[in-house]
Amino acid sequence: MAMTGMDIYKNLPKSNCKECGFPTCLAFAMQVAAKQKALTDCPQLSDEAKDAFADASAPPMKLVHIGPEGDAQVKIGQETVMFRHEDKFYNASALAGKVAASLSDEEASARLRQINEAAFSRIGQDISVSMAAVEVEGLSADAAAGRAKTLADASRVPLILMGSDPAVVAAAAGAIADKKPLIYQATADNAEAMIKVAADNKCPLAATADTLEELADLARSAADAGVGDVVLSFDGRDTAKTLRNITSARRAALKKNFRALGFPAMVDAACDDPFKETVLAATFTAKYAGIIIINGLDGSELIPLLTAAQNIYTDPQVPNTVEAKLYEVGDVTDSSPVLFTTNFALTYFSVEGEVERSKVPSYICVVDTEGLGVLNAYAGDKISPEKVVKTLGEQSVADKVKHRKLIIPGLLPPFRAEIEDTSEWKEVIIGPESATGIPRFLAENWN
Amino acid sequence: MEVTDIKEKWTNKIRTVTIGATADEGGTRANTVTVGGETTLPFLTFEGEIPNRPVIAGAIADVVPEGWPQILKDAIGDVINSPAEWAQKCVEEYKVDLISLKLIGGDPAGANRGPSECAETVKSVLEAVDVPLIFWGCDDEEKDNELLMECSHAAKGEKCLIGSATESNYRTLGAIGTADKHKVIAEAPVDINIGKQVNILLQDAGFSLNDVVMCQVTAALGYGFDYVYTIFERVRIAGLKGDDLMALPQIANVGWETWKVKEALQDDDVLPGWGKLADRGPMWETTAATGYLHAGADILTLAHPKSIAAMREAIDELMAN
Ligand code: SF4
């Protein structure tokens, strides 16, 4: 939140002592607001004023870390906008696989192995389940501690400890405090004791309440007890209400700088029906949840949900590109077809997908068009026959195949003559206008 | 603790478009479907009204779509060979609100059916079901001009929603819509500015925007979904903020786009660990549909019965609470 000169002035000593080099505190305040001077240039600043400034210049939504430092640590929050086109969404929703308390020890361990293995690669990015939500509800304190310890030791990912009885959760948290699990969760009924569990173990805390007013009170109580890392927790199954509340909480934090709700959110979407669960999880991937708890660990559910998070958290201001190089799709040989396309990720992956579908192993030469698709690149002078020929040379494509046939996008027919005239690629074939035409095109034109 | 008031004050209302005509209105539909009319973002009823629920259109085609995976054909069953029976199954079993018929059989590079044959299909679907109808051409512009004209005549007075008017054929579509009292889909290629431009062109050609539903070439999940999702949001926000040229209901053609992409076509023999296609395919469709629903789609076109069921339940739940 940018502070105005007046906001800053209010917190200065107003003594006009001139030690900062300015004639008045107000003049100094204006310089600070304009970022010409730092606050610390006023030697008379009181400690309370320093705190007030630190608070005001802190991001409106806190960044919360869960798990020990390292690659697997989950970071959520510090979001800046309600809609991704206004800037971007920063810290992608973490999917948490639930390990129910009702499972036997062996079953729980097997489930954790599934979570550990739920890691995939899609369009060159790693996507995975990034938390384990271990339920200790109904277990004895000893059993909870034992289960937390066993699973935490075996886990690739940070844990959420789910339970309503502070004594049980305390036992579990105490056993793995060094793993910085998320304590889940403080409610109106257990607030004081559950906040203490988080405070004693220096762990982040999830808090839930029926209304945002009560939730703000809980978060404030946590802060007063020294628990600064809070996650606002909502029940995904109550979809309509949660959608309204999660939206309102985020607006209050980001647009009104309302500190008591200035935390990331999480949603429990776990249900028995995988389709219902997918709908809920997809809803809150788009709508503001930093963590989503689910039951389903089958690829058929995880891949769509992880892809949704990948998409929603893509930076909309940066053209989505792939590396401009020669790609091999399938088991290519020196007689495989050669196609070229742009480095706009969408274009490339459409072409790649259709080439895969055609089952004709092919080379795809990707030309750097600064992230523009074929037509836009052509209109914006980012692709030309000369550039295509140069790229083919740089990628040594002629060394890979013995023929000299080149398939060009159907939207660029004028390129044919010039490429044939100025390069060794003497047989330029005009391909389909849209990637979807590739399978038929290859079936008919390549054998 | 009192929470600061965060309500947005939207100044505009999305236009309403009513699809279908009952006997009283000169058609033969049992009911009409009205979309639009929102004065708030999707489901945020604390600061505005959502007078009409988002609806689901069952995606059907005049010929069995080439390239659809077997798991989808199996889920639909034998009726996939008969547009009329397929439409009936959509209405009776899947409980869709309307039918979205794509006349891909007209494609000169495919079955190359003539306009009159396509018009017969439209008629057969209108006879088979009594919900409102959306129909689309075959994506070959030259052919579509002729084909849509003939289908439009065949459905005269039924107030169908016809797709789609683009920057290049908006005159034809506007003329067809006016002549036979249909509604028109304005379509743009993943470009919000072209989206607005097509609306302006239609309006300038004398076609009322109160009879237009906006459409962007709907990207499948993982294939430009982020672009289209954001366009849906930006269109809706612009409309609510007062841009009348953007204050139109929107349609997301999720079914058609989903069943073309790798994740909805290839089973776990090709994609090990990615789950069975029979589940993953409809999940892919459902996930994208969920996103578009929350970005501002008023009509979702869906193909798989499981996706239809999941989205119907989701909309019920969101509208009831
Ligand atoms: S040093 Fe501080 S107190 Fe003194 S004039 Fe400058 S701003 Fe005011």
Coordinates of N, CA and C in Angstrom, one line a residue, chain A residues 82-85 120-123 212-214 216-217 220 237-241 243-244 247-248 251-252 255-256 258 260-261 273-276 278-279 282-283 286-287 298-301 303-305 307-308 311-312 314 316 318-320 344 346 349-350 352-354 356-357 436 440, chain B residues 1-8 10 41-47 66-67 107 109-110 190 220-227 229-230 233-234 237 260 262-263 265-266 272-276 278-280 282-284 286-287 290-291 294-295 306-307 310-311 313-314 317-319 321:
Chain A
M82 N -7.3 -9.1 -7.6 CA -8.5 -10.0 -7.6 C -8.6 -10.7 -8.9
F83 N -8.1 -10.1 -10.0 CA -8.2 -10.7 -11.3 C -6.8 -10.8 -11.9
R84 N -6.5 -11.9 -12.5 CA -5.1 -12.1 -13.0 C -4.6 -11.1 -14.0
H85 N -5.6 -10.5 -14.8 CA -5.1 -9.6 -15.8 C -4.7 -8.2 -15.2
F120 N 4.3 -35.0 -11.6 CA 4.2 -35.2 -13.0 C 4.9 -34.0 -13.7
S121 N 5.1 -34.2 -15.0 CA 5.7 -33.1 -15.8 C 4.7 -32.9 -17.0
R122 N 4.4 -31.6 -17.1 CA 3.5 -31.3 -18.2 C 4.0 -30.0 -18.9
I123 N 4.0 -30.0 -20.2 CA 4.6 -28.9 -21.0 C 5.9 -28.4 -20.4
L212 N -16.9 -13.7 8.5 CA -15.6 -13.1 8.4 C -15.3 -12.2 9.6
E213 N -16.3 -11.7 10.3 CA -16.0 -10.9 11.5 C -15.3 -11.8 12.5
E214 N -15.9 -13.0 12.7 CA -15.3 -13.9 13.7 C -14.0 -14.4 13.3
A216 N -11.8 -12.7 11.5 CA -10.9 -11.6 11.7 C -10.5 -11.5 13.2
D217 N -11.5 -11.8 14.1 CA -11.2 -11.8 15.5 C -10.2 -13.0 15.8
R220 N -6.7 -12.1 14.7 CA -6.2 -11.0 15.6 C -5.7 -11.7 16.9
R237 N -17.2 -27.4 0.5 CA -18.5 -28.0 0.2 C -19.7 -27.0 0.3
D238 N -19.5 -26.0 1.1 CA -20.5 -24.9 1.2 C -20.1 -23.9 0.2
T239 N -20.2 -24.3 -1.1 CA -19.5 -23.6 -2.2 C -19.9 -22.1 -2.3
A240 N -21.2 -21.9 -2.4 CA -21.7 -20.5 -2.7 C -21.2 -19.5 -1.6
K241 N -21.4 -20.0 -0.3 CA -21.0 -19.1 0.8 C -19.5 -18.9 0.8
L243 N -17.5 -19.1 -1.6 CA -17.1 -18.2 -2.8 C -17.2 -16.7 -2.4
R244 N -18.3 -16.5 -1.7 CA -18.6 -15.1 -1.3 C -17.6 -14.6 -0.2
T247 N -13.9 -14.4 -1.5 CA -13.8 -13.2 -2.3 C -13.8 -11.9 -1.4
S248 N -14.7 -11.9 -0.4 CA -14.7 -10.7 0.4 C -13.5 -10.5 1.3
R251 N -10.8 -9.2 -1.0 CA -11.0 -7.8 -1.3 C -10.6 -6.9 -0.1
A252 N -11.1 -7.3 1.1 CA -10.8 -6.5 2.3 C -9.3 -6.4 2.5
K255 N -7.8 -4.5 -1.2 CA -8.4 -3.3 -1.7 C -8.5 -2.3 -0.5
K256 N -8.7 -2.8 0.7 CA -8.9 -1.9 1.9 C -7.8 -2.0 2.9
F258 N -7.2 -4.3 4.9 CA -7.7 -4.7 6.2 C -6.8 -5.8 6.8
A260 N -6.5 -7.6 9.5 CA -6.9 -8.8 10.2 C -7.3 -10.0 9.3
L261 N -7.5 -9.6 8.0 CA -7.8 -10.7 7.0 C -6.7 -10.7 6.0
D273 N -17.3 -38.0 -4.1 CA -17.5 -38.1 -5.5 C -16.4 -37.3 -6.2
P274 N -15.5 -38.0 -7.0 CA -14.4 -37.3 -7.6 C -14.8 -36.2 -8.5
F275 N -15.9 -36.3 -9.2 CA -16.3 -35.2 -10.1 C -16.7 -33.9 -9.3
K276 N -17.5 -34.2 -8.2 CA -17.8 -33.0 -7.3 C -16.6 -32.4 -6.8
T278 N -13.6 -32.4 -8.0 CA -12.9 -31.7 -9.1 C -13.5 -30.3 -9.3
V279 N -14.8 -30.3 -9.3 CA -15.5 -29.0 -9.5 C -15.2 -28.0 -8.4
A282 N -11.4 -27.0 -8.6 CA -11.2 -26.1 -9.8 C -11.8 -24.7 -9.5
T283 N -12.9 -24.7 -8.8 CA -13.5 -23.4 -8.4 C -12.6 -22.6 -7.6
A286 N -9.3 -21.2 -9.2 CA -9.5 -19.9 -9.9 C -9.8 -18.8 -8.8
K287 N -10.5 -19.2 -7.8 CA -11.0 -18.2 -6.8 C -10.2 -18.3 -5.5
D298 N -5.9 -40.0 -7.9 CA -5.7 -40.6 -9.2 C -5.3 -39.5 -10.2
G299 N -4.4 -39.9 -11.1 CA -4.0 -39.0 -12.2 C -5.1 -38.3 -12.9
S300 N -6.2 -39.1 -13.1 CA -7.3 -38.5 -13.9 C -7.9 -37.3 -13.2
E301 N -7.8 -37.2 -11.9 CA -8.3 -36.0 -11.2 C -7.1 -35.0 -11.0
I303 N -4.2 -34.5 -12.7 CA -3.7 -33.8 -13.9 C -4.5 -32.6 -14.3
P304 N -5.9 -32.8 -14.4 CA -6.7 -31.6 -14.7 C -6.5 -30.4 -13.7
L305 N -6.5 -30.8 -12.4 CA -6.5 -29.8 -11.4 C -5.1 -29.1 -11.3
T307 N -3.2 -28.8 -13.8 CA -3.1 -28.0 -15.1 C -3.9 -26.7 -14.9
A308 N -5.0 -26.8 -14.2 CA -5.8 -25.6 -14.0 C -4.9 -24.6 -13.2
N311 N -2.3 -23.0 -15.3 CA -2.9 -22.0 -16.2 C -3.2 -20.7 -15.5
I312 N -3.9 -20.9 -14.4 CA -4.4 -19.7 -13.7 C -3.3 -18.8 -13.2
T314 N -0.3 -18.6 -14.5 CA 0.6 -18.2 -15.5 C 0.6 -16.6 -15.6
P316 N 0.0 -13.4 -17.1 CA -0.6 -13.0 -18.3 C 0.1 -11.9 -19.1
V318 N 3.4 -11.8 -19.6 CA 4.5 -12.4 -20.3 C 4.1 -13.4 -21.4
P319 N 4.4 -13.2 -22.6 CA 4.0 -14.2 -23.6 C 4.6 -15.5 -23.2
N320 N 3.7 -16.5 -23.4 CA 4.1 -17.8 -23.0 C 4.9 -18.4 -24.1
F344 N 5.5 -19.2 -29.7 CA 4.4 -19.0 -28.8 C 3.9 -20.3 -28.3
L346 N 1.4 -21.6 -26.9 CA 0.1 -22.2 -27.4 C 0.1 -22.8 -28.8
F349 N 2.4 -26.0 -28.7 CA 1.8 -27.2 -28.0 C 0.7 -27.7 -28.9
S350 N 0.0 -26.8 -29.5 CA -1.1 -27.3 -30.4 C -0.5 -28.2 -31.6
E352 N 2.5 -29.6 -31.6 CA 3.1 -30.8 -31.0 C 2.0 -31.8 -30.7
G353 N 0.9 -31.4 -30.1 CA -0.2 -32.3 -29.8 C -0.7 -33.0 -31.0
E354 N -0.9 -32.2 -32.1 CA -1.5 -32.8 -33.3 C -0.5 -33.7 -34.0
E356 N 1.7 -35.5 -32.5 CA 1.6 -36.7 -31.7 C 0.4 -37.5 -32.1
R357 N -0.7 -36.8 -32.3 CA -1.9 -37.5 -32.7 C -1.8 -38.2 -34.0
T436 N -5.1 -28.4 -36.1 CA -6.0 -29.6 -36.1 C -6.0 -30.3 -37.4
R440 N -4.5 -35.2 -40.6 CA -5.0 -35.6 -41.9 C -3.9 -35.2 -43.0
Chain B
M1 N -14.9 -8.4 15.4 CA -14.4 -7.2 14.7 C -15.2 -6.9 13.5
E2 N -15.6 -5.6 13.3 CA -16.3 -5.3 12.1 C -15.4 -5.4 10.9
V3 N -15.9 -6.0 9.8 CA -15.1 -6.0 8.6 C -15.5 -4.9 7.6
T4 N -14.5 -4.3 7.1 CA -14.7 -3.1 6.2 C -15.6 -3.5 5.0
D5 N -16.4 -2.6 4.6 CA -17.3 -2.9 3.5 C -16.6 -3.0 2.2
I6 N -16.8 -4.2 1.5 CA -16.0 -4.4 0.3 C -16.9 -4.5 -0.9
K7 N -18.1 -4.1 -0.8 CA -19.0 -4.3 -2.0 C -18.6 -3.4 -3.1
E8 N -18.7 -4.0 -4.3 CA -18.4 -3.2 -5.5 C -19.7 -2.5 -5.9
W10 N -21.4 -1.9 -9.1 CA -21.4 -2.0 -10.5 C -22.5 -1.1 -11.0
L41 N -20.8 -10.0 -10.5 CA -19.9 -11.1 -11.0 C -20.5 -12.4 -10.7
P42 N -20.1 -13.5 -11.3 CA -20.7 -14.8 -11.1 C -20.9 -15.2 -9.6
F43 N -22.1 -15.4 -9.3 CA -22.5 -15.9 -8.0 C -22.2 -15.0 -6.8
L44 N -21.8 -13.8 -7.0 CA -21.6 -12.9 -5.9 C -22.8 -12.1 -5.7
T45 N -23.8 -12.8 -5.1 CA -25.2 -12.2 -5.0 C -25.3 -11.2 -3.9
F46 N -24.2 -10.9 -3.1 CA -24.3 -9.9 -2.1 C -24.2 -8.5 -2.6
E47 N -23.9 -8.4 -3.9 CA -23.8 -7.0 -4.4 C -24.5 -6.8 -5.7
E66 N -15.4 -36.8 -36.1 CA -14.1 -37.5 -36.3 C -13.1 -37.1 -35.2
G67 N -12.5 -38.1 -34.7 CA -11.5 -37.8 -33.7 C -12.0 -37.9 -32.3
D107 N -18.9 -29.9 -43.9 CA -17.5 -29.6 -44.2 C -17.1 -30.1 -45.6
A109 N -14.3 -30.6 -46.7 CA -13.2 -31.6 -46.6 C -13.7 -32.8 -45.9
G110 N -14.9 -32.9 -45.4 CA -15.4 -34.1 -44.8 C -16.6 -34.7 -45.5
V190 N -9.9 -15.7 -29.7 CA -9.1 -15.4 -28.5 C -8.5 -14.0 -28.5
A220 N -9.3 -25.3 -24.7 CA -9.4 -26.4 -23.8 C -8.4 -26.1 -22.6
L221 N -8.7 -26.7 -21.5 CA -7.8 -26.7 -20.4 C -6.3 -27.0 -20.8
G222 N -5.4 -26.2 -20.4 CA -4.0 -26.5 -20.8 C -3.6 -26.0 -22.2
Y223 N -4.5 -25.5 -22.9 CA -4.2 -25.1 -24.3 C -4.7 -23.7 -24.6
G224 N -4.3 -22.7 -23.7 CA -4.8 -21.4 -23.9 C -6.0 -21.0 -23.0
F225 N -6.3 -22.0 -22.1 CA -7.4 -21.8 -21.1 C -7.2 -20.4 -20.4
D226 N -6.0 -20.2 -20.0 CA -5.7 -18.9 -19.2 C -6.1 -17.7 -20.0
Y227 N -5.8 -17.7 -21.3 CA -6.1 -16.5 -22.1 C -7.7 -16.3 -22.2
Y229 N -10.0 -17.7 -20.3 CA -10.6 -17.4 -19.0 C -10.5 -15.9 -18.6
T230 N -9.4 -15.3 -18.9 CA -9.2 -13.9 -18.6 C -10.0 -13.0 -19.5
E233 N -13.5 -13.0 -18.1 CA -13.5 -12.1 -16.9 C -13.5 -10.6 -17.3
R234 N -12.6 -10.3 -18.3 CA -12.5 -8.9 -18.6 C -13.8 -8.4 -19.4
I237 N -16.4 -7.8 -16.6 CA -16.1 -6.7 -15.8 C -16.4 -5.4 -16.6
K260 N -10.4 -32.6 -28.4 CA -9.4 -32.5 -29.4 C -8.0 -32.6 -28.8
K262 N -4.7 -33.8 -26.3 CA -4.1 -35.0 -25.9 C -4.6 -35.6 -24.6
E263 N -4.8 -34.8 -23.6 CA -5.2 -35.3 -22.3 C -6.6 -35.9 -22.3
L265 N -7.8 -37.5 -25.1 CA -7.8 -38.5 -26.2 C -7.0 -39.7 -25.9
Q266 N -5.9 -39.5 -25.1 CA -5.0 -40.6 -25.0 C -5.1 -41.3 -23.6
P272 N 1.4 -42.8 -19.1 CA 1.4 -43.6 -17.8 C 1.3 -42.8 -16.6
G273 N 0.4 -43.2 -15.6 CA 0.3 -42.5 -14.4 C -0.7 -41.4 -14.4
W274 N -1.2 -41.1 -15.6 CA -2.1 -39.9 -15.8 C -3.6 -40.4 -15.6
G275 N -3.8 -41.6 -15.2 CA -5.2 -42.0 -14.9 C -5.9 -42.5 -16.2
K276 N -7.0 -43.2 -16.0 CA -7.8 -43.8 -17.1 C -8.5 -42.6 -17.9
A278 N -11.2 -42.7 -19.4 CA -12.6 -42.7 -19.2 C -13.0 -41.7 -18.1
D279 N -12.1 -41.5 -17.1 CA -12.3 -40.5 -16.1 C -11.6 -39.2 -16.5
R280 N -10.4 -39.3 -16.9 CA -9.6 -38.1 -17.2 C -10.3 -37.2 -18.2
P282 N -13.6 -36.7 -19.2 CA -14.6 -35.8 -18.6 C -14.2 -34.9 -17.5
M283 N -13.1 -35.3 -16.8 CA -12.6 -34.4 -15.8 C -11.9 -33.2 -16.5
W284 N -11.3 -33.4 -17.6 CA -10.7 -32.3 -18.3 C -11.7 -31.3 -18.8
T286 N -14.8 -31.0 -17.4 CA -15.4 -30.5 -16.2 C -14.6 -29.3 -15.6
T287 N -13.3 -29.6 -15.6 CA -12.4 -28.6 -14.9 C -12.4 -27.3 -15.7
T290 N -15.8 -25.5 -15.3 CA -15.8 -24.8 -13.9 C -15.1 -23.5 -14.0
G291 N -14.0 -23.5 -14.6 CA -13.3 -22.2 -14.7 C -14.1 -21.2 -15.5
H294 N -17.0 -19.6 -13.6 CA -16.7 -18.6 -12.6 C -16.1 -17.4 -13.3
A295 N -15.7 -17.5 -14.5 CA -15.2 -16.3 -15.2 C -16.3 -15.5 -15.9
K306 N -21.0 -37.2 -18.0 CA -20.5 -37.0 -16.7 C -20.2 -35.5 -16.4
S307 N -19.7 -34.9 -17.4 CA -19.4 -33.4 -17.3 C -20.7 -32.7 -17.1
A310 N -22.0 -33.2 -13.6 CA -21.2 -32.5 -12.6 C -21.5 -31.0 -12.6
M311 N -21.6 -30.4 -13.8 CA -21.8 -29.0 -13.9 C -23.3 -28.6 -13.6
E313 N -25.1 -30.1 -11.3 CA -25.1 -30.1 -9.9 C -24.4 -28.9 -9.3
A314 N -23.3 -28.5 -9.9 CA -22.6 -27.3 -9.4 C -23.4 -26.1 -9.5
E317 N -26.3 -26.0 -7.0 CA -25.8 -25.7 -5.7 C -25.5 -24.2 -5.5
L318 N -24.8 -23.7 -6.6 CA -24.4 -22.2 -6.5 C -25.6 -21.3 -6.5
M319 N -26.7 -21.7 -7.3 CA -27.8 -20.8 -7.4 C -28.8 -21.0 -6.2
N321 N -27.9 -21.4 -3.1 CA -27.3 -20.9 -1.8 C -26.8 -19.5 -2.0

